[in-house]
């Protein structure tokens, strides 16, 4: 997304501190990098329900529900999921120019983001997973309208994988969306202020 405005043919700029620098001529432009917070979770975790209260709970961040780009991106072709994820990193890089962090609610895994072209324009990426008991997830998925997918066993298996691999787990089995939003906001602020996930790492909520 950052190209030298002097060199010909086009040269892609390299990140350097808070700027993007041309490796050939040294030209620079502002390119701030801020942390990205990803709140992931298998289907039925409560990601969609928490979006609106979380946006209000974190006015200092930009909060997005990643699924909102699926419809526009699927209008002409099947969604290219790598491009979908890279698009979100690019959006977050734009948000960072106002020195704001982005919180992204969506079904992502850490390894899916690391190799994307826009990754180098981000600061650290922190993950938390919304989780609930299998019984609660099954009941939530069964209550969905028929047009939504109902591959319950697959969602339970994916939830188990995320539970095993992501350190910060926020339980949504009993809490209201507002309570869950407050927990996520506390994690974001603690991580931003403390510079690391320490307090929340290896803990369950
Ligand atoms: Zn140049």
JSON list of C-alpha atoms and ligand atoms in Angstrom, two decimals:
[
{"chain": "A", "resi": 1, "resn": "UNK", "atom": "CA", "xyz": [0.00, 0.00, 0.00]},
{"chain": "A", "resi": 2, "resn": "UNK", "atom": "CA", "xyz": [3.04, 2.29, 0.34]},
{"chain": "A", "resi": 3, "resn": "UNK", "atom": "CA", "xyz": [4.86, 3.10, -2.91]},
{"chain": "A", "resi": 4, "resn": "UNK", "atom": "CA", "xyz": [7.66, 5.57, -3.61]},
{"chain": "A", "resi": 5, "resn": "UNK", "atom": "CA", "xyz": [6.30, 8.71, -5.24]},
{"chain": "A", "resi": 6, "resn": "UNK", "atom": "CA", "xyz": [9.68, 9.51, -6.82]},
{"chain": "A", "resi": 7, "resn": "UNK", "atom": "CA", "xyz": [11.05, 6.27, -8.23]},
{"chain": "A", "resi": 8, "resn": "UNK", "atom": "CA", "xyz": [10.15, 4.74, -11.56]},
{"chain": "A", "resi": 9, "resn": "UNK", "atom": "CA", "xyz": [9.23, 1.94, -12.00]},
{"chain": "A", "resi": 10, "resn": "UNK", "atom": "CA", "xyz": [7.22, 1.67, -8.79]},
{"chain": "A", "resi": 11, "resn": "UNK", "atom": "CA", "xyz": [9.17, 0.76, -5.66]},
{"chain": "A", "resi": 12, "resn": "UNK", "atom": "CA", "xyz": [7.45, -0.68, -2.59]},
{"chain": "A", "resi": 13, "resn": "UNK", "atom": "CA", "xyz": [8.39, 1.17, 0.59]},
{"chain": "A", "resi": 14, "resn": "UNK", "atom": "CA", "xyz": [9.77, -0.56, 3.67]},
{"chain": "A", "resi": 15, "resn": "UNK", "atom": "CA", "xyz": [8.57, 0.02, 7.24]},
{"chain": "A", "resi": 16, "resn": "UNK", "atom": "CA", "xyz": [10.98, 1.96, 9.44]},
{"chain": "A", "resi": 17, "resn": "UNK", "atom": "CA", "xyz": [9.82, 3.19, 12.83]},
{"chain": "A", "resi": 18, "resn": "UNK", "atom": "CA", "xyz": [6.79, 5.42, 12.14]},
{"chain": "A", "resi": 19, "resn": "UNK", "atom": "CA", "xyz": [7.50, 5.91, 8.45]},
{"chain": "A", "resi": 20, "resn": "UNK", "atom": "CA", "xyz": [7.60, 4.00, 5.20]},
{"chain": "A", "resi": 21, "resn": "UNK", "atom": "CA", "xyz": [10.95, 4.45, 3.45]},
{"chain": "A", "resi": 22, "resn": "UNK", "atom": "CA", "xyz": [12.02, 3.87, -0.14]},
{"chain": "A", "resi": 23, "resn": "UNK", "atom": "CA", "xyz": [14.96, 1.44, -0.15]},
{"chain": "A", "resi": 24, "resn": "UNK", "atom": "CA", "xyz": [16.28, 3.01, -3.36]},
{"chain": "A", "resi": 25, "resn": "UNK", "atom": "CA", "xyz": [16.07, 6.80, -2.89]},
{"chain": "A", "resi": 26, "resn": "UNK", "atom": "CA", "xyz": [15.26, 7.19, 0.81]},
{"chain": "A", "resi": 27, "resn": "UNK", "atom": "CA", "xyz": [11.95, 9.03, 0.28]},
{"chain": "A", "resi": 28, "resn": "UNK", "atom": "CA", "xyz": [9.60, 8.60, 3.24]},
{"chain": "A", "resi": 29, "resn": "UNK", "atom": "CA", "xyz": [5.96, 9.03, 4.17]},
{"chain": "A", "resi": 30, "resn": "UNK", "atom": "CA", "xyz": [4.19, 8.65, 7.52]},
{"chain": "A", "resi": 31, "resn": "UNK", "atom": "CA", "xyz": [3.18, 5.05, 8.24]},
{"chain": "A", "resi": 32, "resn": "UNK", "atom": "CA", "xyz": [2.34, 4.63, 11.91]},
{"chain": "A", "resi": 33, "resn": "UNK", "atom": "CA", "xyz": [1.91, 1.14, 13.31]},
{"chain": "A", "resi": 34, "resn": "UNK", "atom": "CA", "xyz": [-0.35, 0.30, 16.23]},
{"chain": "A", "resi": 35, "resn": "UNK", "atom": "CA", "xyz": [-1.35, -2.96, 17.94]},
{"chain": "A", "resi": 36, "resn": "UNK", "atom": "CA", "xyz": [-4.15, -5.06, 16.50]},
{"chain": "A", "resi": 37, "resn": "UNK", "atom": "CA", "xyz": [-6.43, -6.94, 18.87]},
{"chain": "A", "resi": 38, "resn": "UNK", "atom": "CA", "xyz": [-8.17, -9.96, 17.39]},
{"chain": "A", "resi": 39, "resn": "UNK", "atom": "CA", "xyz": [-11.13, -11.45, 19.24]},
{"chain": "A", "resi": 40, "resn": "UNK", "atom": "CA", "xyz": [-11.65, -14.82, 17.64]},
{"chain": "A", "resi": 41, "resn": "UNK", "atom": "CA", "xyz": [-13.94, -17.74, 18.41]},
{"chain": "A", "resi": 42, "resn": "UNK", "atom": "CA", "xyz": [-15.73, -20.60, 16.74]},
{"chain": "A", "resi": 43, "resn": "UNK", "atom": "CA", "xyz": [-19.35, -20.17, 15.66]},
{"chain": "A", "resi": 44, "resn": "UNK", "atom": "CA", "xyz": [-21.65, -19.70, 18.61]},
{"chain": "A", "resi": 45, "resn": "UNK", "atom": "CA", "xyz": [-19.03, -17.99, 20.78]},
{"chain": "A", "resi": 46, "resn": "UNK", "atom": "CA", "xyz": [-20.93, -14.71, 20.96]},
{"chain": "A", "resi": 47, "resn": "UNK", "atom": "CA", "xyz": [-18.74, -12.56, 18.70]},
{"chain": "A", "resi": 48, "resn": "UNK", "atom": "CA", "xyz": [-21.64, -10.89, 16.88]},
{"chain": "A", "resi": 49, "resn": "UNK", "atom": "CA", "xyz": [-23.56, -10.22, 20.08]},
{"chain": "A", "resi": 50, "resn": "UNK", "atom": "CA", "xyz": [-20.61, -8.47, 21.69]},
{"chain": "A", "resi": 51, "resn": "UNK", "atom": "CA", "xyz": [-19.84, -6.18, 18.76]},
{"chain": "A", "resi": 52, "resn": "UNK", "atom": "CA", "xyz": [-22.16, -3.26, 19.55]},
{"chain": "A", "resi": 53, "resn": "UNK", "atom": "CA", "xyz": [-21.42, -3.07, 23.30]},
{"chain": "A", "resi": 54, "resn": "UNK", "atom": "CA", "xyz": [-17.70, -3.48, 22.62]},
{"chain": "A", "resi": 55, "resn": "UNK", "atom": "CA", "xyz": [-17.67, -0.59, 20.15]},
{"chain": "A", "resi": 56, "resn": "UNK", "atom": "CA", "xyz": [-19.14, 1.61, 22.89]},
{"chain": "A", "resi": 57, "resn": "UNK", "atom": "CA", "xyz": [-16.87, 0.19, 25.58]},
{"chain": "A", "resi": 58, "resn": "UNK", "atom": "CA", "xyz": [-13.72, 1.04, 23.60]},
{"chain": "A", "resi": 59, "resn": "UNK", "atom": "CA", "xyz": [-14.21, 4.49, 22.09]},
{"chain": "A", "resi": 60, "resn": "UNK", "atom": "CA", "xyz": [-10.42, 4.94, 21.92]},
{"chain": "A", "resi": 61, "resn": "UNK", "atom": "CA", "xyz": [-10.19, 2.03, 19.45]},
{"chain": "A", "resi": 62, "resn": "UNK", "atom": "CA", "xyz": [-11.82, 1.21, 16.13]},
{"chain": "A", "resi": 63, "resn": "UNK", "atom": "CA", "xyz": [-13.90, -1.94, 16.59]},
{"chain": "A", "resi": 64, "resn": "UNK", "atom": "CA", "xyz": [-15.04, -4.02, 13.60]},
{"chain": "A", "resi": 65, "resn": "UNK", "atom": "CA", "xyz": [-17.01, -7.19, 13.01]},
{"chain": "A", "resi": 66, "resn": "UNK", "atom": "CA", "xyz": [-14.93, -8.85, 10.30]},
{"chain": "A", "resi": 67, "resn": "UNK", "atom": "CA", "xyz": [-17.94, -10.66, 8.83]},
{"chain": "A", "resi": 68, "resn": "UNK", "atom": "CA", "xyz": [-19.29, -7.35, 7.56]},
{"chain": "A", "resi": 69, "resn": "UNK", "atom": "CA", "xyz": [-16.89, -7.52, 4.61]},
{"chain": "A", "resi": 70, "resn": "UNK", "atom": "CA", "xyz": [-18.04, -10.97, 3.54]},
{"chain": "A", "resi": 71, "resn": "UNK", "atom": "CA", "xyz": [-21.15, -9.81, 1.67]},
{"chain": "A", "resi": 72, "resn": "UNK", "atom": "CA", "xyz": [-19.44, -7.11, -0.41]},
{"chain": "A", "resi": 73, "resn": "UNK", "atom": "CA", "xyz": [-16.47, -9.36, -1.18]},
{"chain": "A", "resi": 74, "resn": "UNK", "atom": "CA", "xyz": [-18.65, -12.30, -2.22]},
{"chain": "A", "resi": 75, "resn": "UNK", "atom": "CA", "xyz": [-20.84, -10.38, -4.68]},
{"chain": "A", "resi": 76, "resn": "UNK", "atom": "CA", "xyz": [-18.80, -11.19, -7.77]},
{"chain": "A", "resi": 77, "resn": "UNK", "atom": "CA", "xyz": [-16.56, -14.10, -6.75]},
{"chain": "A", "resi": 78, "resn": "UNK", "atom": "CA", "xyz": [-16.25, -16.60, -3.95]},
{"chain": "A", "resi": 79, "resn": "UNK", "atom": "CA", "xyz": [-14.44, -14.86, -1.09]},
{"chain": "A", "resi": 80, "resn": "UNK", "atom": "CA", "xyz": [-10.65, -15.03, -1.31]},
{"chain": "A", "resi": 81, "resn": "UNK", "atom": "CA", "xyz": [-10.05, -15.52, 2.40]},
{"chain": "A", "resi": 82, "resn": "UNK", "atom": "CA", "xyz": [-6.41, -14.52, 2.31]},
{"chain": "A", "resi": 83, "resn": "UNK", "atom": "CA", "xyz": [-7.35, -11.27, 0.58]},
{"chain": "A", "resi": 84, "resn": "UNK", "atom": "CA", "xyz": [-10.18, -10.82, 3.09]},
{"chain": "A", "resi": 85, "resn": "UNK", "atom": "CA", "xyz": [-7.72, -11.07, 5.99]},
{"chain": "A", "resi": 86, "resn": "UNK", "atom": "CA", "xyz": [-5.18, -8.82, 4.28]},
{"chain": "A", "resi": 87, "resn": "UNK", "atom": "CA", "xyz": [-7.91, -6.25, 3.66]},
{"chain": "A", "resi": 88, "resn": "UNK", "atom": "CA", "xyz": [-8.62, -6.11, 7.37]},
{"chain": "A", "resi": 89, "resn": "UNK", "atom": "CA", "xyz": [-4.95, -5.57, 8.19]},
{"chain": "A", "resi": 90, "resn": "UNK", "atom": "CA", "xyz": [-4.92, -2.73, 5.67]},
{"chain": "A", "resi": 91, "resn": "UNK", "atom": "CA", "xyz": [-7.98, -1.18, 7.33]},
{"chain": "A", "resi": 92, "resn": "UNK", "atom": "CA", "xyz": [-6.27, -1.47, 10.71]},
{"chain": "A", "resi": 93, "resn": "UNK", "atom": "CA", "xyz": [-3.17, 0.23, 9.29]},
{"chain": "A", "resi": 94, "resn": "UNK", "atom": "CA", "xyz": [-5.37, 3.09, 8.17]},
{"chain": "A", "resi": 95, "resn": "UNK", "atom": "CA", "xyz": [-6.89, 3.35, 11.64]},
{"chain": "A", "resi": 96, "resn": "UNK", "atom": "CA", "xyz": [-3.37, 3.43, 13.12]},
{"chain": "A", "resi": 97, "resn": "UNK", "atom": "CA", "xyz": [-2.63, 6.73, 11.35]},
{"chain": "A", "resi": 98, "resn": "UNK", "atom": "CA", "xyz": [-4.87, 8.36, 13.95]},
{"chain": "A", "resi": 99, "resn": "UNK", "atom": "CA", "xyz": [-2.80, 6.57, 16.64]},
{"chain": "A", "resi": 100, "resn": "UNK", "atom": "CA", "xyz": [-5.72, 4.28, 17.40]},
{"chain": "A", "resi": 101, "resn": "UNK", "atom": "CA", "xyz": [-5.64, 0.52, 17.77]},
{"chain": "A", "resi": 102, "resn": "UNK", "atom": "CA", "xyz": [-8.09, -1.75, 15.96]},
{"chain": "A", "resi": 103, "resn": "UNK", "atom": "CA", "xyz": [-10.14, -4.49, 17.58]},
{"chain": "A", "resi": 104, "resn": "UNK", "atom": "CA", "xyz": [-11.32, -7.09, 15.10]},
{"chain": "A", "resi": 105, "resn": "UNK", "atom": "CA", "xyz": [-14.04, -9.59, 15.95]},
{"chain": "A", "resi": 106, "resn": "UNK", "atom": "CA", "xyz": [-13.73, -12.50, 13.58]},
{"chain": "A", "resi": 107, "resn": "UNK", "atom": "CA", "xyz": [-12.80, -16.12, 13.05]},
{"chain": "A", "resi": 108, "resn": "UNK", "atom": "CA", "xyz": [-9.05, -15.77, 12.64]},
{"chain": "A", "resi": 109, "resn": "UNK", "atom": "CA", "xyz": [-6.09, -17.85, 13.75]},
{"chain": "A", "resi": 110, "resn": "UNK", "atom": "CA", "xyz": [-2.72, -16.27, 14.54]},
{"chain": "A", "resi": 111, "resn": "UNK", "atom": "CA", "xyz": [-0.83, -18.16, 11.84]},
{"chain": "A", "resi": 112, "resn": "UNK", "atom": "CA", "xyz": [-3.26, -16.89, 9.19]},
{"chain": "A", "resi": 113, "resn": "UNK", "atom": "CA", "xyz": [-2.13, -13.32, 9.67]},
{"chain": "A", "resi": 114, "resn": "UNK", "atom": "CA", "xyz": [1.63, -13.61, 9.97]},
{"chain": "A", "resi": 115, "resn": "UNK", "atom": "CA", "xyz": [2.44, -14.13, 6.27]},
{"chain": "A", "resi": 116, "resn": "UNK", "atom": "CA", "xyz": [0.05, -11.56, 4.83]},
{"chain": "A", "resi": 117, "resn": "UNK", "atom": "CA", "xyz": [1.50, -8.66, 2.78]},
{"chain": "A", "resi": 118, "resn": "UNK", "atom": "CA", "xyz": [0.02, -6.02, 5.11]},
{"chain": "A", "resi": 119, "resn": "UNK", "atom": "CA", "xyz": [1.35, -7.69, 8.26]},
{"chain": "A", "resi": 120, "resn": "UNK", "atom": "CA", "xyz": [4.55, -5.66, 8.28]},
{"chain": "A", "resi": 121, "resn": "UNK", "atom": "CA", "xyz": [2.48, -2.45, 8.50]},
{"chain": "A", "resi": 122, "resn": "UNK", "atom": "CA", "xyz": [1.00, -3.56, 11.83]},
{"chain": "A", "resi": 123, "resn": "UNK", "atom": "CA", "xyz": [2.33, -3.40, 15.36]},
{"chain": "A", "resi": 124, "resn": "UNK", "atom": "CA", "xyz": [2.01, -6.45, 17.62]},
{"chain": "A", "resi": 125, "resn": "UNK", "atom": "CA", "xyz": [-1.06, -8.62, 17.08]},
{"chain": "A", "resi": 126, "resn": "UNK", "atom": "CA", "xyz": [-2.77, -9.86, 20.26]},
{"chain": "A", "resi": 127, "resn": "UNK", "atom": "CA", "xyz": [-5.32, -12.66, 20.29]},
{"chain": "A", "resi": 128, "resn": "UNK", "atom": "CA", "xyz": [-8.13, -13.53, 22.66]},
{"chain": "A", "resi": 129, "resn": "UNK", "atom": "CA", "xyz": [-10.72, -16.24, 22.12]},
{"chain": "A", "resi": 130, "resn": "UNK", "atom": "CA", "xyz": [-14.38, -16.11, 23.13]},
{"chain": "A", "resi": 131, "resn": "UNK", "atom": "CA", "xyz": [-15.34, -19.51, 24.44]},
{"chain": "A", "resi": 132, "resn": "UNK", "atom": "CA", "xyz": [-18.27, -21.30, 26.05]},
{"chain": "A", "resi": 133, "resn": "UNK", "atom": "CA", "xyz": [-19.18, -24.80, 27.09]},
{"chain": "A", "resi": 134, "resn": "UNK", "atom": "CA", "xyz": [-19.98, -27.32, 24.36]},
{"chain": "A", "resi": 135, "resn": "UNK", "atom": "CA", "xyz": [-23.53, -27.57, 25.72]},
{"chain": "A", "resi": 136, "resn": "UNK", "atom": "CA", "xyz": [-24.05, -23.84, 25.45]},
{"chain": "A", "resi": 137, "resn": "UNK", "atom": "CA", "xyz": [-22.53, -23.67, 21.96]},
{"chain": "A", "resi": 138, "resn": "UNK", "atom": "CA", "xyz": [-24.70, -26.54, 20.75]},
{"chain": "A", "resi": 139, "resn": "UNK", "atom": "CA", "xyz": [-27.84, -24.87, 22.10]},
{"chain": "A", "resi": 140, "resn": "UNK", "atom": "CA", "xyz": [-26.92, -21.53, 20.48]},
{"chain": "A", "resi": 141, "resn": "UNK", "atom": "CA", "xyz": [-26.22, -23.14, 17.10]},
{"chain": "A", "resi": 142, "resn": "UNK", "atom": "CA", "xyz": [-29.41, -25.19, 17.18]},
{"chain": "A", "resi": 143, "resn": "UNK", "atom": "CA", "xyz": [-31.41, -22.04, 17.90]},
{"chain": "A", "resi": 144, "resn": "UNK", "atom": "CA", "xyz": [-30.18, -20.33, 14.72]},
{"chain": "A", "resi": 145, "resn": "UNK", "atom": "CA", "xyz": [-32.46, -20.01, 11.70]},
{"chain": "A", "resi": 146, "resn": "UNK", "atom": "CA", "xyz": [-32.21, -22.75, 9.06]},
{"chain": "A", "resi": 147, "resn": "UNK", "atom": "CA", "xyz": [-30.30, -20.59, 6.52]},
{"chain": "A", "resi": 148, "resn": "UNK", "atom": "CA", "xyz": [-27.27, -20.49, 8.79]},
{"chain": "A", "resi": 149, "resn": "UNK", "atom": "CA", "xyz": [-24.93, -23.46, 8.77]},
{"chain": "A", "resi": 150, "resn": "UNK", "atom": "CA", "xyz": [-25.36, -26.06, 11.45]},
{"chain": "A", "resi": 151, "resn": "UNK", "atom": "CA", "xyz": [-22.18, -28.17, 11.30]},
{"chain": "A", "resi": 152, "resn": "UNK", "atom": "CA", "xyz": [-22.17, -28.40, 15.06]},
{"chain": "A", "resi": 153, "resn": "UNK", "atom": "CA", "xyz": [-19.51, -31.08, 15.43]},
{"chain": "A", "resi": 154, "resn": "UNK", "atom": "CA", "xyz": [-17.08, -29.07, 13.30]},
{"chain": "A", "resi": 155, "resn": "UNK", "atom": "CA", "xyz": [-17.69, -25.94, 15.33]},
{"chain": "A", "resi": 156, "resn": "UNK", "atom": "CA", "xyz": [-17.13, -27.84, 18.59]},
{"chain": "A", "resi": 157, "resn": "UNK", "atom": "CA", "xyz": [-13.85, -29.25, 17.28]},
{"chain": "A", "resi": 158, "resn": "UNK", "atom": "CA", "xyz": [-12.67, -25.84, 16.10]},
{"chain": "A", "resi": 159, "resn": "UNK", "atom": "CA", "xyz": [-13.61, -24.34, 19.48]},
{"chain": "A", "resi": 160, "resn": "UNK", "atom": "CA", "xyz": [-11.51, -27.01, 21.21]},
{"chain": "A", "resi": 161, "resn": "UNK", "atom": "CA", "xyz": [-8.55, -26.18, 18.96]},
{"chain": "A", "resi": 162, "resn": "UNK", "atom": "CA", "xyz": [-8.78, -22.44, 19.71]},
{"chain": "A", "resi": 163, "resn": "UNK", "atom": "CA", "xyz": [-9.13, -23.17, 23.45]},
{"chain": "A", "resi": 164, "resn": "UNK", "atom": "CA", "xyz": [-5.91, -25.20, 23.33]},
{"chain": "A", "resi": 165, "resn": "UNK", "atom": "CA", "xyz": [-3.85, -22.78, 21.28]},
{"chain": "A", "resi": 166, "resn": "UNK", "atom": "CA", "xyz": [-4.83, -19.25, 22.36]},
{"chain": "A", "resi": 167, "resn": "UNK", "atom": "CA", "xyz": [-3.72, -18.12, 25.80]},
{"chain": "A", "resi": 168, "resn": "UNK", "atom": "CA", "xyz": [-6.34, -15.50, 26.57]},
{"chain": "A", "resi": 169, "resn": "UNK", "atom": "CA", "xyz": [-9.74, -17.16, 26.94]},
{"chain": "A", "resi": 170, "resn": "UNK", "atom": "CA", "xyz": [-12.86, -15.13, 27.73]},
{"chain": "A", "resi": 171, "resn": "UNK", "atom": "CA", "xyz": [-15.83, -17.27, 28.71]},
{"chain": "A", "resi": 172, "resn": "UNK", "atom": "CA", "xyz": [-19.24, -16.23, 27.37]},
{"chain": "A", "resi": 173, "resn": "UNK", "atom": "CA", "xyz": [-21.31, -19.12, 28.75]},
{"chain": "A", "resi": 174, "resn": "UNK", "atom": "CA", "xyz": [-23.14, -17.07, 31.35]},
{"chain": "A", "resi": 175, "resn": "UNK", "atom": "CA", "xyz": [-22.11, -13.42, 30.95]},
{"chain": "A", "resi": 176, "resn": "UNK", "atom": "CA", "xyz": [-24.24, -10.87, 29.12]},
{"chain": "A", "resi": 177, "resn": "UNK", "atom": "CA", "xyz": [-22.80, -9.30, 25.95]},
{"chain": "A", "resi": 178, "resn": "UNK", "atom": "CA", "xyz": [-22.16, -6.15, 28.00]},
{"chain": "A", "resi": 179, "resn": "UNK", "atom": "CA", "xyz": [-20.18, -8.10, 30.60]},
{"chain": "A", "resi": 180, "resn": "UNK", "atom": "CA", "xyz": [-18.16, -9.84, 27.91]},
{"chain": "A", "resi": 181, "resn": "UNK", "atom": "CA", "xyz": [-17.52, -6.48, 26.20]},
{"chain": "A", "resi": 182, "resn": "UNK", "atom": "CA", "xyz": [-16.24, -5.07, 29.49]},
{"chain": "A", "resi": 183, "resn": "UNK", "atom": "CA", "xyz": [-13.85, -8.02, 29.88]},
{"chain": "A", "resi": 184, "resn": "UNK", "atom": "CA", "xyz": [-12.52, -7.56, 26.36]},
{"chain": "A", "resi": 185, "resn": "UNK", "atom": "CA", "xyz": [-12.10, -3.83, 26.95]},
{"chain": "A", "resi": 186, "resn": "UNK", "atom": "CA", "xyz": [-10.17, -4.54, 30.16]},
{"chain": "A", "resi": 187, "resn": "UNK", "atom": "CA", "xyz": [-7.87, -6.94, 28.29]},
{"chain": "A", "resi": 188, "resn": "UNK", "atom": "CA", "xyz": [-7.24, -4.40, 25.52]},
{"chain": "A", "resi": 189, "resn": "UNK", "atom": "CA", "xyz": [-6.46, -1.61, 27.98]},
{"chain": "A", "resi": 190, "resn": "UNK", "atom": "CA", "xyz": [-4.25, -3.78, 30.16]},
{"chain": "A", "resi": 191, "resn": "UNK", "atom": "CA", "xyz": [-2.34, -5.03, 27.13]},
{"chain": "A", "resi": 192, "resn": "UNK", "atom": "CA", "xyz": [-1.96, -1.54, 25.70]},
{"chain": "A", "resi": 193, "resn": "UNK", "atom": "CA", "xyz": [-0.92, -0.04, 29.02]},
{"chain": "A", "resi": 194, "resn": "UNK", "atom": "CA", "xyz": [1.25, -2.87, 30.23]},
{"chain": "A", "resi": 195, "resn": "UNK", "atom": "CA", "xyz": [2.86, -3.64, 26.91]},
{"chain": "A", "resi": 196, "resn": "UNK", "atom": "CA", "xyz": [2.18, -7.36, 27.25]},
{"chain": "A", "resi": 197, "resn": "UNK", "atom": "CA", "xyz": [-0.61, -9.81, 27.91]},
{"chain": "A", "resi": 198, "resn": "UNK", "atom": "CA", "xyz": [0.97, -10.79, 31.24]},
{"chain": "A", "resi": 199, "resn": "UNK", "atom": "CA", "xyz": [-1.98, -10.24, 33.52]},
{"chain": "A", "resi": 200, "resn": "UNK", "atom": "CA", "xyz": [-4.40, -11.96, 31.18]},
{"chain": "A", "resi": 201, "resn": "UNK", "atom": "CA", "xyz": [-2.06, -14.62, 29.85]},
{"chain": "A", "resi": 202, "resn": "UNK", "atom": "CA", "xyz": [-2.87, -18.20, 30.82]},
{"chain": "A", "resi": 203, "resn": "UNK", "atom": "CA", "xyz": [-6.04, -17.08, 32.51]},
{"chain": "A", "resi": 204, "resn": "UNK", "atom": "CA", "xyz": [-9.61, -17.98, 31.85]},
{"chain": "A", "resi": 205, "resn": "UNK", "atom": "CA", "xyz": [-12.65, -15.76, 32.22]},
{"chain": "B", "resi": 1, "resn": "LIG", "atom": "ZN1", "xyz": [12.26, 5.95, -4.21]}
]
